[in-house]
Short mmCIF file of C-alpha atoms in Angstrom, two decimals:
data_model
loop_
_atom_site.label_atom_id
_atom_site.label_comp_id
_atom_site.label_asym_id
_atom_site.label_seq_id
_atom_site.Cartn_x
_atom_site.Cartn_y
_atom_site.Cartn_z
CA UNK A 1 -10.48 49.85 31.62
CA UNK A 2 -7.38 48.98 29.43
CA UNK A 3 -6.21 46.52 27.91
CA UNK A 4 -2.92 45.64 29.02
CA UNK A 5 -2.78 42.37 26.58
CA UNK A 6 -3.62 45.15 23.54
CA UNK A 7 -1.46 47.75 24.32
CA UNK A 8 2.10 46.38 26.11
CA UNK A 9 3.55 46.01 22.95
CA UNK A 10 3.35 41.95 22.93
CA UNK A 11 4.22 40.93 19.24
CA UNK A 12 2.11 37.58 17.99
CA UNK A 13 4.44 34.38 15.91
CA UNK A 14 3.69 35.13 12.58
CA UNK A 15 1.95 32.40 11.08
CA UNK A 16 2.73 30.61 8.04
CA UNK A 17 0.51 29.62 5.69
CA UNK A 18 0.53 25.89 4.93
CA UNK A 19 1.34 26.53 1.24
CA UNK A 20 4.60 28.54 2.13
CA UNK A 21 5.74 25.90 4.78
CA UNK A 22 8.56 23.67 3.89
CA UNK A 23 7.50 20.11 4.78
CA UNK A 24 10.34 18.13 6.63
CA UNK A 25 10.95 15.68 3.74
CA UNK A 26 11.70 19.28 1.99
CA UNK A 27 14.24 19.85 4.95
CA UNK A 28 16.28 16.91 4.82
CA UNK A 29 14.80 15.51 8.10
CA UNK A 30 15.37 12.50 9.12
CA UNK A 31 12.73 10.51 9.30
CA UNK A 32 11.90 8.41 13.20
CA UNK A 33 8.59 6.61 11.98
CA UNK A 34 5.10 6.80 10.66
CA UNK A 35 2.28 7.00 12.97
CA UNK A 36 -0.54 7.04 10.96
CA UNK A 37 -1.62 6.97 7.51
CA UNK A 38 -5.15 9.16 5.81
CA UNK A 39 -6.52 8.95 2.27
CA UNK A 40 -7.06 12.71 0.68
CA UNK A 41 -8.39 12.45 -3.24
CA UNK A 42 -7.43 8.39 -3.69
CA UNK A 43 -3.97 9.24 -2.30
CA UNK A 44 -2.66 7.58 0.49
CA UNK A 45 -0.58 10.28 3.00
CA UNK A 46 1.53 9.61 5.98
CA UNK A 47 1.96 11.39 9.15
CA UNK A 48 5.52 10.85 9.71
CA UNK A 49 7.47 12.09 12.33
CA UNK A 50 10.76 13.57 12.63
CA UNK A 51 13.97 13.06 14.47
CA UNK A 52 15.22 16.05 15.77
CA UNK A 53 11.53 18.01 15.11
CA UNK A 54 8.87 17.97 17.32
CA UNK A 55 5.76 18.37 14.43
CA UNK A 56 5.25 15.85 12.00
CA UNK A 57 4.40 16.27 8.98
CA UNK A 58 1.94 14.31 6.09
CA UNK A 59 3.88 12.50 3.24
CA UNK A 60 2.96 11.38 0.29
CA UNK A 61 2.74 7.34 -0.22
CA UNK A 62 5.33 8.22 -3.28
CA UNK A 63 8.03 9.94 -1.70
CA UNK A 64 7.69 7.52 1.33
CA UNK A 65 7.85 4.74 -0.72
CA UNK A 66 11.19 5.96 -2.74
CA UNK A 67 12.94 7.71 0.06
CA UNK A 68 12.27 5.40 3.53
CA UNK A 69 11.35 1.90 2.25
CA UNK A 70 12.55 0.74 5.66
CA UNK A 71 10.23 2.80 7.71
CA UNK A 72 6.90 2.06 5.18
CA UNK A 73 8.00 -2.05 5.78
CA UNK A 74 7.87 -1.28 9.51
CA UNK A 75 4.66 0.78 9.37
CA UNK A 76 2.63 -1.85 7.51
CA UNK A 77 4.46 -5.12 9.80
CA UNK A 78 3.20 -3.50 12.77
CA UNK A 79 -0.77 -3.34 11.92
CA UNK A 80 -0.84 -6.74 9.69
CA UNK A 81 -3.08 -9.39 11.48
CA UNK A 82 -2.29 -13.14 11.51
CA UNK A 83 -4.85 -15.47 11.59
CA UNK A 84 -4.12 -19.15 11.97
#
Protein backbone atom coordinates (compact mmCIF):
# COMPACT_ATOMS: atom_id res chain seq x y z
CA UNK A 1 0.00 0.00 0.00
CA UNK A 2 1.25 3.66 -0.42
CA UNK A 3 1.84 6.15 1.39
CA UNK A 4 -0.07 9.02 0.45
CA UNK A 5 1.39 11.22 3.56
CA UNK A 6 5.14 10.21 1.94
CA UNK A 7 4.63 10.75 -1.44
CA UNK A 8 1.90 13.87 -2.17
CA UNK A 9 4.52 16.19 -2.11
CA UNK A 10 3.55 17.73 1.53
CA UNK A 11 6.62 19.97 2.50
CA UNK A 12 7.38 19.92 6.59
CA UNK A 13 8.09 23.88 8.55
CA UNK A 14 11.58 23.87 8.70
CA UNK A 15 12.66 23.96 12.10
CA UNK A 16 14.94 26.26 13.70
CA UNK A 17 17.35 25.45 15.92
CA UNK A 18 17.13 27.26 19.27
CA UNK A 19 20.63 28.75 18.83
CA UNK A 20 19.65 30.45 15.42
CA UNK A 21 16.25 31.78 16.83
CA UNK A 22 15.99 35.40 17.56
CA UNK A 23 14.45 35.73 21.04
CA UNK A 24 11.65 38.47 21.18
CA UNK A 25 13.65 40.85 23.42
CA UNK A 26 16.07 40.49 20.16
CA UNK A 27 12.92 41.59 18.07
CA UNK A 28 11.90 44.61 19.68
CA UNK A 29 8.73 42.98 21.17
CA UNK A 30 6.89 44.44 23.38
CA UNK A 31 6.74 42.96 26.33
CA UNK A 32 2.67 42.00 28.03
CA UNK A 33 4.02 40.27 31.33
CA UNK A 34 6.00 37.57 32.99
CA UNK A 35 4.40 34.39 33.83
CA UNK A 36 6.87 32.53 35.39
CA UNK A 37 10.33 32.62 36.43
CA UNK A 38 13.19 29.16 36.41
CA UNK A 39 16.76 29.09 37.72
CA UNK A 40 19.32 27.50 34.91
CA UNK A 41 23.22 27.60 36.29
CA UNK A 42 22.45 30.26 39.43
CA UNK A 43 20.67 32.48 36.88
CA UNK A 44 17.35 33.50 37.33
CA UNK A 45 15.24 33.43 33.66
CA UNK A 46 11.84 34.66 32.85
CA UNK A 47 9.20 33.37 30.67
CA UNK A 48 7.84 36.50 29.39
CA UNK A 49 5.29 36.90 27.03
CA UNK A 50 4.74 39.01 24.15
CA UNK A 51 2.23 41.46 22.83
CA UNK A 52 1.51 40.91 19.46
CA UNK A 53 3.35 37.10 19.59
CA UNK A 54 1.76 34.18 20.58
CA UNK A 55 5.20 32.18 22.08
CA UNK A 56 6.98 33.50 24.85
CA UNK A 57 10.11 33.46 25.29
CA UNK A 58 12.84 33.01 28.54
CA UNK A 59 14.71 36.26 29.59
CA UNK A 60 17.40 36.79 31.39
CA UNK A 61 16.91 38.45 35.09
CA UNK A 62 19.52 41.19 33.51
CA UNK A 63 17.93 42.33 30.53
CA UNK A 64 14.52 42.19 32.38
CA UNK A 65 15.73 44.08 35.01
CA UNK A 66 17.30 47.03 32.65
CA UNK A 67 14.75 46.99 29.91
CA UNK A 68 11.01 46.38 31.78
CA UNK A 69 11.52 47.43 35.44
CA UNK A 70 7.76 47.97 35.42
CA UNK A 71 6.79 44.52 34.44
CA UNK A 72 9.65 42.69 37.00
CA UNK A 73 7.83 45.20 39.99
CA UNK A 74 4.51 43.68 38.87
CA UNK A 75 5.80 40.09 38.61
CA UNK A 76 7.29 40.00 42.11
CA UNK A 77 3.94 42.28 43.79
CA UNK A 78 1.78 39.66 42.57
CA UNK A 79 3.39 36.42 44.42
CA UNK A 80 4.67 38.43 47.72
CA UNK A 81 2.74 37.11 50.84
CA UNK A 82 1.62 39.36 53.74
CA UNK A 83 1.45 38.12 56.96
CA UNK A 84 0.03 40.18 59.77
Amino acid sequence: MKNDKAEDGATERPVKEKADRRRGYERNLEPDRIVGATEKDGEILFLMRWKECEEPDLVPEKIANVRWPQIVIQFYKERILWYY
